mmCIF file with all atom_site columns, C-alpha atoms in Angstrom:
data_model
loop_
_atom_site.group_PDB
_atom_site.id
_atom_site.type_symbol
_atom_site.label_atom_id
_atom_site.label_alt_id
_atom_site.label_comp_id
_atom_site.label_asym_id
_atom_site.label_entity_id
_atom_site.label_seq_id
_atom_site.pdbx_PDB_ins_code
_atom_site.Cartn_x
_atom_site.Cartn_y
_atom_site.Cartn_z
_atom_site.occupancy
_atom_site.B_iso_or_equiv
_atom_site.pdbx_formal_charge
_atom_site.auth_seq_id
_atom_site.auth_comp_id
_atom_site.auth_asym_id
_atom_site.auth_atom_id
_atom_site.pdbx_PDB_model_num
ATOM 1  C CA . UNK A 1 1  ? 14.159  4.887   8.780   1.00 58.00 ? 899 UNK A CA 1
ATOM 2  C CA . UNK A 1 2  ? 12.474  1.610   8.300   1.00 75.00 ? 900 UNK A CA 1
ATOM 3  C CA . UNK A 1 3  ? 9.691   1.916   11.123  1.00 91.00 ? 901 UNK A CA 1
ATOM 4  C CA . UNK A 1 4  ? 6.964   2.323   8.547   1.00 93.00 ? 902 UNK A CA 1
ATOM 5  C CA . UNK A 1 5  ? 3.911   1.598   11.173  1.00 94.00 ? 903 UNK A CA 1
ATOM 6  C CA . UNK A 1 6  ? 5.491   4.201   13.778  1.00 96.00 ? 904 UNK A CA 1
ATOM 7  C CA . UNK A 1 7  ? 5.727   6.417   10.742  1.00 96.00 ? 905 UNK A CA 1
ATOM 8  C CA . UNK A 1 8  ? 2.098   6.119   9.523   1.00 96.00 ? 906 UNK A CA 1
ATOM 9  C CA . UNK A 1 9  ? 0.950   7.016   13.238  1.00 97.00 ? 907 UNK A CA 1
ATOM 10 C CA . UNK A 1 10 ? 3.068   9.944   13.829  1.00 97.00 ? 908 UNK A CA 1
ATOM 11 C CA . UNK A 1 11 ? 2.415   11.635  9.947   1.00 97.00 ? 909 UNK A CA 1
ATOM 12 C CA . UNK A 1 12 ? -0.930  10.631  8.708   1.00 97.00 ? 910 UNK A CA 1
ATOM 13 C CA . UNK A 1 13 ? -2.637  13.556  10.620  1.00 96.00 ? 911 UNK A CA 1
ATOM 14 C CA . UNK A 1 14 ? -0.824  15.695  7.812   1.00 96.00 ? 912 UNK A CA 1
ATOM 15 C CA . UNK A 1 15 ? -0.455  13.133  4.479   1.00 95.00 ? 913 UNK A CA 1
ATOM 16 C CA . UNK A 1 16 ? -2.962  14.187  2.041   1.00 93.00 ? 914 UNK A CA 1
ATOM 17 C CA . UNK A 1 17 ? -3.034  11.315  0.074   1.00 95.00 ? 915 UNK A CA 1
ATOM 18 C CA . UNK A 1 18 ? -0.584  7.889   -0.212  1.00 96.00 ? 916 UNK A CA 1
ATOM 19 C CA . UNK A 1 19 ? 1.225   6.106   -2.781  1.00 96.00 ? 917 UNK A CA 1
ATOM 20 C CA . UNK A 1 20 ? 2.279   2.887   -2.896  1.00 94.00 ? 918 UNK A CA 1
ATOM 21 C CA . UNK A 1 21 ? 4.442   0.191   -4.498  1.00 96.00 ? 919 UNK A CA 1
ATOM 22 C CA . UNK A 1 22 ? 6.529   -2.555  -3.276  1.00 95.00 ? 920 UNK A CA 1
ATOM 23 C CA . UNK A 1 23 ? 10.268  -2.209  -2.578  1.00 94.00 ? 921 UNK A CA 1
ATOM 24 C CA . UNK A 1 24 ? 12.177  -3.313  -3.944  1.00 91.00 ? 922 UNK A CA 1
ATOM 25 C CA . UNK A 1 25 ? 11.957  -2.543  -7.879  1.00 92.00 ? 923 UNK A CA 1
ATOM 26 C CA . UNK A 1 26 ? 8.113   -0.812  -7.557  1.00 94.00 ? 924 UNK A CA 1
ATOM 27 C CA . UNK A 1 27 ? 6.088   -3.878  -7.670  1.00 91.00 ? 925 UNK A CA 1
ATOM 28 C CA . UNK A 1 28 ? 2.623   -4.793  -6.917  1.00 92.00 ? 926 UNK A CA 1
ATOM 29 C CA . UNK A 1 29 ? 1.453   -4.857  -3.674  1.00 92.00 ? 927 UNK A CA 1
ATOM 30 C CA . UNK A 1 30 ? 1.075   -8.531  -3.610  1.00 91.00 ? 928 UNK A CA 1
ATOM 31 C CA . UNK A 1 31 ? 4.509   -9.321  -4.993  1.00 91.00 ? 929 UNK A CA 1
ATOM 32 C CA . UNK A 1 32 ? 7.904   -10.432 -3.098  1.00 92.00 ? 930 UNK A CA 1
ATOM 33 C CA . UNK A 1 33 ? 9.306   -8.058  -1.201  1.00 94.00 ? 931 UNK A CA 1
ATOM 34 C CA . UNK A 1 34 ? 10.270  -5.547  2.098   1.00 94.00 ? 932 UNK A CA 1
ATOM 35 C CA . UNK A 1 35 ? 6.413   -4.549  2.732   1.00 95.00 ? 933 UNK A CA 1
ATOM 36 C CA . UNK A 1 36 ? 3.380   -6.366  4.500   1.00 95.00 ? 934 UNK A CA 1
ATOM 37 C CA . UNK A 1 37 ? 0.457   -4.211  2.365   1.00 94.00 ? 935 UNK A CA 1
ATOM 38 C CA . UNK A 1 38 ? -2.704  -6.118  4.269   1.00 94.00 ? 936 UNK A CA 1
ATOM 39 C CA . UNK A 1 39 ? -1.027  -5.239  7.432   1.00 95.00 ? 937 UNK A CA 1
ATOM 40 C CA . UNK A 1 40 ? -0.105  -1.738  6.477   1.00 96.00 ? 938 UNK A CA 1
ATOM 41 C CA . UNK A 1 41 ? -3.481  -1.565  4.980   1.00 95.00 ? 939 UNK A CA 1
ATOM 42 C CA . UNK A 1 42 ? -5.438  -2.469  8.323   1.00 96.00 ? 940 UNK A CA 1
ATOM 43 C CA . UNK A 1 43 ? -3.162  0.078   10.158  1.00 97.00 ? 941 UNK A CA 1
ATOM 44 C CA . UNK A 1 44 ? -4.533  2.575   7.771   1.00 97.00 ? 942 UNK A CA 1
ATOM 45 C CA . UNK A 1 45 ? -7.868  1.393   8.376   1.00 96.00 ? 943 UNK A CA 1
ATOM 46 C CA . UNK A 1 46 ? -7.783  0.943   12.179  1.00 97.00 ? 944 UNK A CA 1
ATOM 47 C CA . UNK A 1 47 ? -6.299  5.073   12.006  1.00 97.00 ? 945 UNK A CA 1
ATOM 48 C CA . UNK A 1 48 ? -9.215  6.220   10.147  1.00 96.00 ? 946 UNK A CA 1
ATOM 49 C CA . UNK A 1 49 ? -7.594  6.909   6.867   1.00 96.00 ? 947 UNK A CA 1
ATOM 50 C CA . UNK A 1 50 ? -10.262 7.803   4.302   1.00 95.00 ? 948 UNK A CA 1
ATOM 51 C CA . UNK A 1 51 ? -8.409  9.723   1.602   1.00 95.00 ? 949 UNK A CA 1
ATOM 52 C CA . UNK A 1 52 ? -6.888  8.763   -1.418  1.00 95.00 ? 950 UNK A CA 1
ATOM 53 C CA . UNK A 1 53 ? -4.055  5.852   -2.526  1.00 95.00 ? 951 UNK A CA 1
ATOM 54 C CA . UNK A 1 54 ? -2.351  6.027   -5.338  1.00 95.00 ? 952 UNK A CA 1
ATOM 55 C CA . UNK A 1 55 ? -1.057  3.027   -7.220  1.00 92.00 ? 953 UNK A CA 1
ATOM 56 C CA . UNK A 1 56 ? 2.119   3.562   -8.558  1.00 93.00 ? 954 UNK A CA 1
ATOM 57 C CA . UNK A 1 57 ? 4.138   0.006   -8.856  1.00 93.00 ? 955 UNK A CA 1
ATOM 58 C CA . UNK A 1 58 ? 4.979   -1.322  -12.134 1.00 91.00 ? 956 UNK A CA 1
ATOM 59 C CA . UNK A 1 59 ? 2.281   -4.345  -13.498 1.00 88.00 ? 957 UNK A CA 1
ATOM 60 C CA . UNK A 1 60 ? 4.096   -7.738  -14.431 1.00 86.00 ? 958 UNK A CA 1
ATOM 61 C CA . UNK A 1 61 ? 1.584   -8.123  -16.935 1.00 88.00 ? 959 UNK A CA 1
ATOM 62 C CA . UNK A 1 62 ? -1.615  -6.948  -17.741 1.00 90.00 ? 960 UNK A CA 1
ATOM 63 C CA . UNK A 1 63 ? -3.268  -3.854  -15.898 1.00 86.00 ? 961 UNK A CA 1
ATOM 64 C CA . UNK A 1 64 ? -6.599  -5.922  -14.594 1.00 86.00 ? 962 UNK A CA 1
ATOM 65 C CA . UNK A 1 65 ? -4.419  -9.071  -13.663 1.00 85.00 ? 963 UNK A CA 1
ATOM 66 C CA . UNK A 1 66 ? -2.057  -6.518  -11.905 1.00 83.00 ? 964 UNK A CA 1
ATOM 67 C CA . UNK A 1 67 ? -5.278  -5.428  -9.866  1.00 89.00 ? 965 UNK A CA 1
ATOM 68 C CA . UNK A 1 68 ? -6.776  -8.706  -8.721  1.00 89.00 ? 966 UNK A CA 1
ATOM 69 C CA . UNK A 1 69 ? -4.597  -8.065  -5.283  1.00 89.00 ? 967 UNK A CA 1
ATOM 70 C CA . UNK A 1 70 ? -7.210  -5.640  -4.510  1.00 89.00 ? 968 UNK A CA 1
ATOM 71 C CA . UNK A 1 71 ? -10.147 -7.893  -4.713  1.00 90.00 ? 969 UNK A CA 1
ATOM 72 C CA . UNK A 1 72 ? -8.026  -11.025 -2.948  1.00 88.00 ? 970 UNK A CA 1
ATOM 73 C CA . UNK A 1 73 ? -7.677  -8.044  0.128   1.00 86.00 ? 971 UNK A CA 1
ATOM 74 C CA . UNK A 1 74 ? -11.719 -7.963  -0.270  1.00 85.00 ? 972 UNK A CA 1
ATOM 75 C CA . UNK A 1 75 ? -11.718 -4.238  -1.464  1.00 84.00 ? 973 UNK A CA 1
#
C-alpha cells in the first residue's frame, strides 16, 4: 500500500527475516529509485530489529563494488 514505515511497525513483531532490493527493476540499495534504505534502515534499527537481511537486488557490476553501499552506511 505504499506506507512502508507504518508497515515495518505494525509487522516486524512477526517477519522472520527481510529482503531487500530497490524498486524499481531490483537494484542496489544505493541506486535511483522509490526507497530511502538509510532511513528504512534506522527505522529498523530504532525497532530493535536484530535478525537477518537478505540481499536480493541485481549488482550493476561487480559483486564487492555492488557492496560498498554497506560500508558508505558505516555497517
Amino acid at each position: 500500500d505504499g506506507n512502508l514505515t507504518r508497515n515495518i511497525q505494525e509487522f516486524l513483531p512477526y517477519v522472520g527475516h527481510i529482503q531487500l532490493a530497490q524498486v524499481p527493476d531490483r537494484g542496489e540499495p544505493d541506486s535511483n529509485g522509490e526507497i530511502n534504505f538509510p532511513y528504512v534502515f534506522s527505522v529498523l534499527e530504532n525497532l530493535g530489529y536484530e535478525g537477518y537481511i537478505g540481499l536480493e537486488y541485481k549488482p550493476r557490476g561487480k559483486t564487492e563494488d555492488g557492496l560498498k553501499w554497506l560500508k558508505d552506511l558505516g555497517y
